[in-house]
Amino acid sequence: MFLSFYKYQGTGNDFVVIDNREKIFPSDVNQLVSFLCDRKFGIGADGLILLEKDDVTDFKMVYYNSDGNQSTMCGNGGRCIVAFAKHLKLITKETTFIAVDGFHKAKIEGDIVSLQMQDVNHLTEKPNSLYLNTGSPHHVQLVNRVKDFDVRKEGERLRYGVYGKEGSNINFVEKVAKDSFYVRTYERGVENETLSCGTGVTAVALAMHHSGQASSNSVAITTPGGQLEVSFIKDINKEGYSEIWLTGAAQLVYKGEIYVDA
Ligand SMILES: N[C@H](CCC[C@H](N)C(=O)O)C(=O)O
């Protein structure tokens, strides 16, 4: 059978996106997801996103990493599904949708999508890093000359060596100017560096503010895949953050059909 799909990318984090409102996708078949995400034998992507109906919100987002397993929240994928919902004429400029980590508001203007992320109530300080969950778990570590850093080797070592089976995404960050940082991310479930990671960029912005490396409540993050901005409010009476918004481009690349064994 032929399966229709859309290919989206959000600052280089790329996804197979499927309109599953009629539940045509056999979602219990992990190897189908890993096949579709395979860059040689399939379409190729960091992850796969299903847009489904929801009784309360405009739509439901279901996210799979390219290893075929359903995963925690994907920030760039959340921005791409909002662009897809607009393409399908389900929404115009604003939306509320449900994802694995709860409700999300989002706004879209042209191809720029601003996605509200879940509040972050706790950041764990470790010897030379911070650990926090922005919808997915993230290790954040400042390094020198991040562009020359062996992200794959060090990322894999930390993801398996420190964070065990559950794992974590691993972000290496370098300060480039006041309230401006360059970030490279090793992504759990992709098991490699991706060109950007939305929940990772969000984690880096909050970690840099928490540790005093950033003073503004709006932080510019450059990734190998493009530019993102994270804005937030620091909660005065506790260590957390709220009103966290991740903003950047999300674009349709192509639409296609792929042959899958029935
Ligand atoms: N790989 C992540 C999920 C996708 C995160 C990333 N693509 C993003 O944009 O947030 C994990 O398993 O925690």
PDB file of C-alpha atoms and ligand atoms in Angstrom:
ATOM      1  CA  MET A   1       0.000   0.000   0.000  1.00  0.00           C
ATOM      2  CA  PHE A   2       1.037   3.628  -0.473  1.00  0.00           C
ATOM      3  CA  LEU A   3       1.245   5.861   2.608  1.00  0.00           C
ATOM      4  CA  SER A   4       0.911   9.650   2.166  1.00  0.00           C
ATOM      5  CA  PHE A   5       3.258  11.763   4.269  1.00  0.00           C
ATOM      6  CA  TYR A   6       4.622  15.293   4.614  1.00  0.00           C
ATOM      7  CA  LYS A   7       8.269  16.137   5.346  1.00  0.00           C
ATOM      8  CA  TYR A   8       8.827  19.079   7.721  1.00  0.00           C
ATOM      9  CA  GLN A   9      11.915  20.584   9.284  1.00  0.00           C
ATOM     10  CA  GLY A  10      12.279  22.942  12.219  1.00  0.00           C
ATOM     11  CA  THR A  11      15.791  24.477  12.273  1.00  0.00           C
ATOM     12  CA  GLY A  12      17.138  21.319  10.664  1.00  0.00           C
ATOM     13  CA  ASN A  13      15.401  18.843  13.034  1.00  0.00           C
ATOM     14  CA  ASP A  14      13.438  16.897  10.453  1.00  0.00           C
ATOM     15  CA  PHE A  15      10.281  14.858  10.675  1.00  0.00           C
ATOM     16  CA  VAL A  16       7.923  12.618   8.748  1.00  0.00           C
ATOM     17  CA  VAL A  17       4.481  14.067   9.491  1.00  0.00           C
ATOM     18  CA  ILE A  18       1.285  12.083   8.906  1.00  0.00           C
ATOM     19  CA  ASP A  19      -2.359  13.205   8.998  1.00  0.00           C
ATOM     20  CA  ASN A  20      -3.737  10.412  11.149  1.00  0.00           C
ATOM     21  CA  ARG A  21      -7.156  11.921  11.909  1.00  0.00           C
ATOM     22  CA  GLU A  22      -8.764   8.866  10.273  1.00  0.00           C
ATOM     23  CA  LYS A  23      -6.413   6.521  12.204  1.00  0.00           C
ATOM     24  CA  ILE A  24      -4.866   4.974   9.099  1.00  0.00           C
ATOM     25  CA  PHE A  25      -1.419   4.584  10.698  1.00  0.00           C
ATOM     26  CA  PRO A  26      -0.659   1.210  12.398  1.00  0.00           C
ATOM     27  CA  SER A  27       0.853   2.913  15.461  1.00  0.00           C
ATOM     28  CA  ASP A  28       1.883  -0.321  17.248  1.00  0.00           C
ATOM     29  CA  VAL A  29       4.443  -1.170  14.572  1.00  0.00           C
ATOM     30  CA  ASN A  30       7.740   0.286  15.746  1.00  0.00           C
ATOM     31  CA  GLN A  31       9.713  -1.132  12.840  1.00  0.00           C
ATOM     32  CA  LEU A  32       7.466   0.776  10.417  1.00  0.00           C
ATOM     33  CA  VAL A  33       8.448   4.036  12.138  1.00  0.00           C
ATOM     34  CA  SER A  34      12.163   3.195  12.094  1.00  0.00           C
ATOM     35  CA  PHE A  35      11.864   2.176   8.419  1.00  0.00           C
ATOM     36  CA  LEU A  36      10.153   5.476   7.495  1.00  0.00           C
ATOM     37  CA  CYS A  37      12.837   7.433   9.399  1.00  0.00           C
ATOM     38  CA  ASP A  38      15.724   5.454   7.841  1.00  0.00           C
ATOM     39  CA  ARG A  39      17.861   7.781   5.709  1.00  0.00           C
ATOM     40  CA  LYS A  40      18.861   4.986   3.256  1.00  0.00           C
ATOM     41  CA  PHE A  41      15.941   2.582   3.062  1.00  0.00           C
ATOM     42  CA  GLY A  42      13.087   4.949   3.894  1.00  0.00           C
ATOM     43  CA  ILE A  43      12.215   8.658   3.809  1.00  0.00           C
ATOM     44  CA  GLY A  44      14.764   9.740   6.420  1.00  0.00           C
ATOM     45  CA  ALA A  45      14.038  11.836   9.514  1.00  0.00           C
ATOM     46  CA  ASP A  46      14.959  12.433  13.165  1.00  0.00           C
ATOM     47  CA  GLY A  47      11.432  11.463  14.162  1.00  0.00           C
ATOM     48  CA  LEU A  48       7.838  10.796  13.073  1.00  0.00           C
ATOM     49  CA  ILE A  49       4.786  12.814  14.091  1.00  0.00           C
ATOM     50  CA  LEU A  50       1.120  11.813  13.906  1.00  0.00           C
ATOM     51  CA  LEU A  51      -1.577  14.513  13.891  1.00  0.00           C
ATOM     52  CA  GLU A  52      -4.728  13.028  15.394  1.00  0.00           C
ATOM     53  CA  LYS A  53      -8.213  14.228  16.390  1.00  0.00           C
ATOM     54  CA  ASP A  54      -8.836  15.444  19.934  1.00  0.00           C
ATOM     55  CA  ASP A  55     -12.185  16.183  21.611  1.00  0.00           C
ATOM     56  CA  VAL A  56     -10.941  19.133  23.645  1.00  0.00           C
ATOM     57  CA  THR A  57      -8.139  20.799  21.670  1.00  0.00           C
ATOM     58  CA  ASP A  58      -7.505  21.475  17.985  1.00  0.00           C
ATOM     59  CA  PHE A  59      -5.481  18.236  17.589  1.00  0.00           C
ATOM     60  CA  LYS A  60      -3.327  15.631  19.317  1.00  0.00           C
ATOM     61  CA  MET A  61       0.409  15.196  18.658  1.00  0.00           C
ATOM     62  CA  VAL A  62       1.954  11.706  18.870  1.00  0.00           C
ATOM     63  CA  TYR A  63       5.771  11.644  18.601  1.00  0.00           C
ATOM     64  CA  TYR A  64       8.198   8.818  17.807  1.00  0.00           C
ATOM     65  CA  ASN A  65      11.975   9.025  17.791  1.00  0.00           C
ATOM     66  CA  SER A  66      13.682   7.576  14.706  1.00  0.00           C
ATOM     67  CA  ASP A  67      14.488   4.416  16.694  1.00  0.00           C
ATOM     68  CA  GLY A  68      10.780   3.622  16.373  1.00  0.00           C
ATOM     69  CA  ASN A  69       9.824   4.188  20.008  1.00  0.00           C
ATOM     70  CA  GLN A  70       7.205   6.661  21.177  1.00  0.00           C
ATOM     71  CA  SER A  71       8.997   9.390  23.057  1.00  0.00           C
ATOM     72  CA  THR A  72       8.614  12.352  25.353  1.00  0.00           C
ATOM     73  CA  MET A  73       7.933  15.878  24.029  1.00  0.00           C
ATOM     74  CA  CYS A  74       9.593  17.170  20.886  1.00  0.00           C
ATOM     75  CA  GLY A  75       9.834  20.968  20.788  1.00  0.00           C
ATOM     76  CA  ASN A  76      10.822  21.341  17.139  1.00  0.00           C
ATOM     77  CA  GLY A  77       8.267  18.678  16.229  1.00  0.00           C
ATOM     78  CA  GLY A  78       5.665  20.679  18.139  1.00  0.00           C
ATOM     79  CA  ARG A  79       6.509  23.728  16.053  1.00  0.00           C
ATOM     80  CA  CYS A  80       6.294  21.655  12.833  1.00  0.00           C
ATOM     81  CA  ILE A  81       2.899  20.110  13.673  1.00  0.00           C
ATOM     82  CA  VAL A  82       1.502  23.627  14.221  1.00  0.00           C
ATOM     83  CA  ALA A  83       2.711  24.594  10.723  1.00  0.00           C
ATOM     84  CA  PHE A  84       1.135  21.362   9.419  1.00  0.00           C
ATOM     85  CA  ALA A  85      -2.185  22.120  11.149  1.00  0.00           C
ATOM     86  CA  LYS A  86      -2.187  25.513   9.445  1.00  0.00           C
ATOM     87  CA  HIS A  87      -1.373  23.833   6.085  1.00  0.00           C
ATOM     88  CA  LEU A  88      -4.406  21.563   6.646  1.00  0.00           C
ATOM     89  CA  LYS A  89      -6.498  24.679   7.434  1.00  0.00           C
ATOM     90  CA  LEU A  90      -7.300  23.306  10.891  1.00  0.00           C
ATOM     91  CA  ILE A  91      -6.030  26.541  12.448  1.00  0.00           C
ATOM     92  CA  THR A  92      -5.132  30.097  11.376  1.00  0.00           C
ATOM     93  CA  LYS A  93      -2.882  32.064  13.767  1.00  0.00           C
ATOM     94  CA  GLU A  94      -3.247  30.440  17.213  1.00  0.00           C
ATOM     95  CA  THR A  95      -3.907  26.964  18.566  1.00  0.00           C
ATOM     96  CA  THR A  96      -4.049  24.733  21.644  1.00  0.00           C
ATOM     97  CA  PHE A  97      -3.108  21.082  21.200  1.00  0.00           C
ATOM     98  CA  ILE A  98      -2.419  18.064  23.416  1.00  0.00           C
ATOM     99  CA  ALA A  99       0.912  16.209  23.435  1.00  0.00           C
ATOM    100  CA  VAL A 100       2.531  13.544  25.605  1.00  0.00           C
ATOM    101  CA  ASP A 101       3.454  16.157  28.259  1.00  0.00           C
ATOM    102  CA  GLY A 102       0.097  17.947  28.309  1.00  0.00           C
ATOM    103  CA  PHE A 103      -1.477  21.033  26.742  1.00  0.00           C
ATOM    104  CA  HIS A 104       0.477  23.415  24.524  1.00  0.00           C
ATOM    105  CA  LYS A 105      -0.471  26.834  23.167  1.00  0.00           C
ATOM    106  CA  ALA A 106       1.175  28.036  19.962  1.00  0.00           C
ATOM    107  CA  LYS A 107       1.118  30.979  17.583  1.00  0.00           C
ATOM    108  CA  ILE A 108       2.115  31.036  13.889  1.00  0.00           C
ATOM    109  CA  GLU A 109       3.005  34.010  11.672  1.00  0.00           C
ATOM    110  CA  GLY A 110       4.272  33.043   8.214  1.00  0.00           C
ATOM    111  CA  ASP A 111       6.699  30.170   8.899  1.00  0.00           C
ATOM    112  CA  ILE A 112       7.638  31.381  12.376  1.00  0.00           C
ATOM    113  CA  VAL A 113       6.057  29.321  15.136  1.00  0.00           C
ATOM    114  CA  SER A 114       6.085  30.179  18.836  1.00  0.00           C
ATOM    115  CA  LEU A 115       5.355  27.168  21.034  1.00  0.00           C
ATOM    116  CA  GLN A 116       4.617  27.381  24.762  1.00  0.00           C
ATOM    117  CA  MET A 117       6.564  24.706  26.650  1.00  0.00           C
ATOM    118  CA  GLN A 118       5.607  23.136  29.973  1.00  0.00           C
ATOM    119  CA  ASP A 119       6.689  24.961  33.152  1.00  0.00           C
ATOM    120  CA  VAL A 120      10.013  23.838  34.646  1.00  0.00           C
ATOM    121  CA  ASN A 121       9.922  23.604  38.450  1.00  0.00           C
ATOM    122  CA  HIS A 122      13.361  22.140  39.185  1.00  0.00           C
ATOM    123  CA  LEU A 123      16.890  22.194  37.826  1.00  0.00           C
ATOM    124  CA  THR A 124      19.410  19.668  39.228  1.00  0.00           C
ATOM    125  CA  GLU A 125      22.945  21.079  39.671  1.00  0.00           C
ATOM    126  CA  LYS A 126      25.728  18.565  38.954  1.00  0.00           C
ATOM    127  CA  PRO A 127      29.556  19.035  39.067  1.00  0.00           C
ATOM    128  CA  ASN A 128      29.880  20.620  35.620  1.00  0.00           C
ATOM    129  CA  SER A 129      26.366  20.485  34.259  1.00  0.00           C
ATOM    130  CA  LEU A 130      22.690  21.051  34.918  1.00  0.00           C
ATOM    131  CA  TYR A 131      19.887  18.509  34.401  1.00  0.00           C
ATOM    132  CA  LEU A 132      16.272  19.534  33.769  1.00  0.00           C
ATOM    133  CA  ASN A 133      13.134  18.342  31.989  1.00  0.00           C
ATOM    134  CA  THR A 134      11.491  20.650  29.438  1.00  0.00           C
ATOM    135  CA  GLY A 135       9.116  17.962  28.200  1.00  0.00           C
ATOM    136  CA  SER A 136      12.128  15.722  27.547  1.00  0.00           C
ATOM    137  CA  PRO A 137      15.156  15.163  29.832  1.00  0.00           C
ATOM    138  CA  HIS A 138      18.238  17.284  29.158  1.00  0.00           C
ATOM    139  CA  HIS A 139      21.847  17.422  30.388  1.00  0.00           C
ATOM    140  CA  VAL A 140      23.339  20.909  29.787  1.00  0.00           C
ATOM    141  CA  GLN A 141      27.109  21.422  29.849  1.00  0.00           C
ATOM    142  CA  LEU A 142      29.231  24.476  29.001  1.00  0.00           C
ATOM    143  CA  VAL A 143      32.275  23.642  26.816  1.00  0.00           C
ATOM    144  CA  ASN A 144      34.996  25.632  25.042  1.00  0.00           C
ATOM    145  CA  ARG A 145      35.063  25.714  21.206  1.00  0.00           C
ATOM    146  CA  VAL A 146      31.806  23.719  20.932  1.00  0.00           C
ATOM    147  CA  LYS A 147      32.142  23.615  17.118  1.00  0.00           C
ATOM    148  CA  ASP A 148      35.248  21.399  17.489  1.00  0.00           C
ATOM    149  CA  PHE A 149      33.734  19.225  20.241  1.00  0.00           C
ATOM    150  CA  ASP A 150      33.187  15.461  19.671  1.00  0.00           C
ATOM    151  CA  VAL A 151      29.439  15.622  20.343  1.00  0.00           C
ATOM    152  CA  ARG A 152      28.706  12.089  19.149  1.00  0.00           C
ATOM    153  CA  LYS A 153      31.400  10.438  21.324  1.00  0.00           C
ATOM    154  CA  GLU A 154      30.874  12.505  24.465  1.00  0.00           C
ATOM    155  CA  GLY A 155      27.101  12.557  24.028  1.00  0.00           C
ATOM    156  CA  GLU A 156      26.876   8.796  23.741  1.00  0.00           C
ATOM    157  CA  ARG A 157      29.194   8.331  26.765  1.00  0.00           C
ATOM    158  CA  LEU A 158      27.051  10.556  28.970  1.00  0.00           C
ATOM    159  CA  ARG A 159      23.702   9.325  27.645  1.00  0.00           C
ATOM    160  CA  TYR A 160      24.530   5.692  28.472  1.00  0.00           C
ATOM    161  CA  GLY A 161      27.254   6.089  31.113  1.00  0.00           C
ATOM    162  CA  VAL A 162      25.603   8.653  33.403  1.00  0.00           C
ATOM    163  CA  TYR A 163      21.906   8.417  32.504  1.00  0.00           C
ATOM    164  CA  GLY A 164      21.618   4.647  32.005  1.00  0.00           C
ATOM    165  CA  LYS A 165      18.784   2.914  30.146  1.00  0.00           C
ATOM    166  CA  GLU A 166      16.309   5.790  30.602  1.00  0.00           C
ATOM    167  CA  GLY A 167      18.939   8.073  29.113  1.00  0.00           C
ATOM    168  CA  SER A 168      18.866  11.808  28.508  1.00  0.00           C
ATOM    169  CA  ASN A 169      19.484  14.196  25.665  1.00  0.00           C
ATOM    170  CA  ILE A 170      22.909  15.828  25.956  1.00  0.00           C
ATOM    171  CA  ASN A 171      23.498  19.508  25.138  1.00  0.00           C
ATOM    172  CA  PHE A 172      26.929  21.143  24.794  1.00  0.00           C
ATOM    173  CA  VAL A 173      26.830  24.941  24.893  1.00  0.00           C
ATOM    174  CA  GLU A 174      29.220  27.836  24.378  1.00  0.00           C
ATOM    175  CA  LYS A 175      28.474  31.462  25.232  1.00  0.00           C
ATOM    176  CA  VAL A 176      28.992  33.626  22.160  1.00  0.00           C
ATOM    177  CA  ALA A 177      27.736  37.019  23.430  1.00  0.00           C
ATOM    178  CA  LYS A 178      25.495  38.509  26.140  1.00  0.00           C
ATOM    179  CA  ASP A 179      22.347  36.311  26.311  1.00  0.00           C
ATOM    180  CA  SER A 180      23.460  34.480  23.153  1.00  0.00           C
ATOM    181  CA  PHE A 181      24.705  30.876  22.963  1.00  0.00           C
ATOM    182  CA  TYR A 182      25.716  28.214  20.414  1.00  0.00           C
ATOM    183  CA  VAL A 183      24.317  24.736  21.152  1.00  0.00           C
ATOM    184  CA  ARG A 184      24.963  21.262  19.755  1.00  0.00           C
ATOM    185  CA  THR A 185      22.824  18.334  20.909  1.00  0.00           C
ATOM    186  CA  TYR A 186      23.186  14.535  21.069  1.00  0.00           C
ATOM    187  CA  GLU A 187      19.601  13.282  20.936  1.00  0.00           C
ATOM    188  CA  ARG A 188      18.307  10.225  22.808  1.00  0.00           C
ATOM    189  CA  GLY A 189      16.341   7.985  20.483  1.00  0.00           C
ATOM    190  CA  VAL A 190      18.172   9.283  17.437  1.00  0.00           C
ATOM    191  CA  GLU A 191      21.433   8.229  19.081  1.00  0.00           C
ATOM    192  CA  ASN A 192      23.345  10.885  17.219  1.00  0.00           C
ATOM    193  CA  GLU A 193      23.770  14.635  16.965  1.00  0.00           C
ATOM    194  CA  THR A 194      20.814  16.426  15.389  1.00  0.00           C
ATOM    195  CA  LEU A 195      20.991  19.864  13.773  1.00  0.00           C
ATOM    196  CA  SER A 196      18.866  21.257  16.577  1.00  0.00           C
ATOM    197  CA  CYS A 197      16.693  20.071  19.464  1.00  0.00           C
ATOM    198  CA  GLY A 198      13.802  22.269  20.611  1.00  0.00           C
ATOM    199  CA  THR A 199      13.380  20.955  24.140  1.00  0.00           C
ATOM    200  CA  GLY A 200      17.198  21.003  24.341  1.00  0.00           C
ATOM    201  CA  VAL A 201      17.507  24.629  23.295  1.00  0.00           C
ATOM    202  CA  THR A 202      14.800  25.460  25.839  1.00  0.00           C
ATOM    203  CA  ALA A 203      16.731  23.599  28.551  1.00  0.00           C
ATOM    204  CA  VAL A 204      19.934  25.438  27.649  1.00  0.00           C
ATOM    205  CA  ALA A 205      18.276  28.863  27.839  1.00  0.00           C
ATOM    206  CA  LEU A 206      16.818  28.152  31.299  1.00  0.00           C
ATOM    207  CA  ALA A 207      20.065  26.560  32.541  1.00  0.00           C
ATOM    208  CA  MET A 208      22.097  29.566  31.390  1.00  0.00           C
ATOM    209  CA  HIS A 209      19.717  31.932  33.186  1.00  0.00           C
ATOM    210  CA  HIS A 210      19.650  29.748  36.328  1.00  0.00           C
ATOM    211  CA  SER A 211      23.462  29.678  36.476  1.00  0.00           C
ATOM    212  CA  GLY A 212      23.836  33.410  35.841  1.00  0.00           C
ATOM    213  CA  GLN A 213      25.352  33.035  32.347  1.00  0.00           C
ATOM    214  CA  ALA A 214      22.299  34.832  30.948  1.00  0.00           C
ATOM    215  CA  SER A 215      20.574  37.834  32.543  1.00  0.00           C
ATOM    216  CA  SER A 216      17.755  38.525  30.065  1.00  0.00           C
ATOM    217  CA  ASN A 217      14.466  36.584  30.042  1.00  0.00           C
ATOM    218  CA  SER A 218      14.860  36.221  26.291  1.00  0.00           C
ATOM    219  CA  VAL A 219      17.845  34.133  25.110  1.00  0.00           C
ATOM    220  CA  ALA A 220      19.117  33.717  21.539  1.00  0.00           C
ATOM    221  CA  ILE A 221      20.280  30.206  20.656  1.00  0.00           C
ATOM    222  CA  THR A 222      22.162  29.356  17.457  1.00  0.00           C
ATOM    223  CA  THR A 223      22.280  25.697  16.412  1.00  0.00           C
ATOM    224  CA  PRO A 224      23.866  24.059  13.355  1.00  0.00           C
ATOM    225  CA  GLY A 225      20.330  23.987  11.897  1.00  0.00           C
ATOM    226  CA  GLY A 226      19.408  27.614  12.524  1.00  0.00           C
ATOM    227  CA  GLN A 227      18.359  30.295  14.986  1.00  0.00           C
ATOM    228  CA  LEU A 228      15.900  29.869  17.861  1.00  0.00           C
ATOM    229  CA  GLU A 229      14.757  32.168  20.663  1.00  0.00           C
ATOM    230  CA  VAL A 230      13.562  31.153  24.139  1.00  0.00           C
ATOM    231  CA  SER A 231      11.654  33.550  26.373  1.00  0.00           C
ATOM    232  CA  PHE A 232      10.454  32.853  29.932  1.00  0.00           C
ATOM    233  CA  ILE A 233       9.488  34.223  33.329  1.00  0.00           C
ATOM    234  CA  LYS A 234      11.585  33.342  36.394  1.00  0.00           C
ATOM    235  CA  ASP A 235       9.249  32.414  39.251  1.00  0.00           C
ATOM    236  CA  ILE A 236      10.181  34.708  42.143  1.00  0.00           C
ATOM    237  CA  ASN A 237       9.040  32.500  44.996  1.00  0.00           C
ATOM    238  CA  LYS A 238      10.533  29.263  43.713  1.00  0.00           C
ATOM    239  CA  GLU A 239      13.438  28.135  41.537  1.00  0.00           C
ATOM    240  CA  GLY A 240      11.314  27.400  38.489  1.00  0.00           C
ATOM    241  CA  TYR A 241      10.321  29.015  35.229  1.00  0.00           C
ATOM    242  CA  SER A 242       6.958  29.556  33.473  1.00  0.00           C
ATOM    243  CA  GLU A 243       5.550  31.261  30.372  1.00  0.00           C
ATOM    244  CA  ILE A 244       8.332  29.476  28.447  1.00  0.00           C
ATOM    245  CA  TRP A 245       8.078  30.096  24.695  1.00  0.00           C
ATOM    246  CA  LEU A 246      10.268  28.520  21.967  1.00  0.00           C
ATOM    247  CA  THR A 247      10.267  30.506  18.720  1.00  0.00           C
ATOM    248  CA  GLY A 248      11.736  29.713  15.306  1.00  0.00           C
ATOM    249  CA  ALA A 249      11.017  28.675  11.727  1.00  0.00           C
ATOM    250  CA  ALA A 250       9.175  25.468  10.805  1.00  0.00           C
ATOM    251  CA  GLN A 251       8.823  24.623   7.130  1.00  0.00           C
ATOM    252  CA  LEU A 252       7.186  22.111   4.807  1.00  0.00           C
ATOM    253  CA  VAL A 253       9.887  20.550   2.586  1.00  0.00           C
ATOM    254  CA  TYR A 254       7.818  18.153   0.441  1.00  0.00           C
ATOM    255  CA  LYS A 255       4.757  15.896   0.330  1.00  0.00           C
ATOM    256  CA  GLY A 256       5.013  12.312  -0.869  1.00  0.00           C
ATOM    257  CA  GLU A 257       3.840   8.732  -0.919  1.00  0.00           C
ATOM    258  CA  ILE A 258       5.908   5.762   0.183  1.00  0.00           C
ATOM    259  CA  TYR A 259       5.268   2.086  -0.552  1.00  0.00           C
ATOM    260  CA  VAL A 260       4.845   0.024   2.637  1.00  0.00           C
ATOM    261  CA  ASP A 261       4.077  -3.688   2.765  1.00  0.00           C
ATOM    262  CA  ALA A 262       0.408  -3.969   3.673  1.00  0.00           C
TER     263      ALA A 262
HETATM  264  N1  LIG B   1      14.898  12.812  21.362  1.00  0.00           N
HETATM  265  C1  LIG B   1      14.059  13.403  22.403  1.00  0.00           C
HETATM  266  C2  LIG B   1      12.653  13.741  21.856  1.00  0.00           C
HETATM  267  C3  LIG B   1      12.740  14.731  20.729  1.00  0.00           C
HETATM  268  C4  LIG B   1      13.370  15.988  21.189  1.00  0.00           C
HETATM  269  C5  LIG B   1      13.792  16.950  20.102  1.00  0.00           C
HETATM  270  N2  LIG B   1      13.686  16.507  18.732  1.00  0.00           N
HETATM  271  C6  LIG B   1      13.109  18.294  20.291  1.00  0.00           C
HETATM  272  O1  LIG B   1      12.985  19.058  19.319  1.00  0.00           O
HETATM  273  O2  LIG B   1      12.726  18.583  21.446  1.00  0.00           O
HETATM  274  C7  LIG B   1      13.918  12.413  23.552  1.00  0.00           C
HETATM  275  O3  LIG B   1      13.809  11.225  23.302  1.00  0.00           O
HETATM  276  O4  LIG B   1      13.891  12.891  24.684  1.00  0.00           O
END
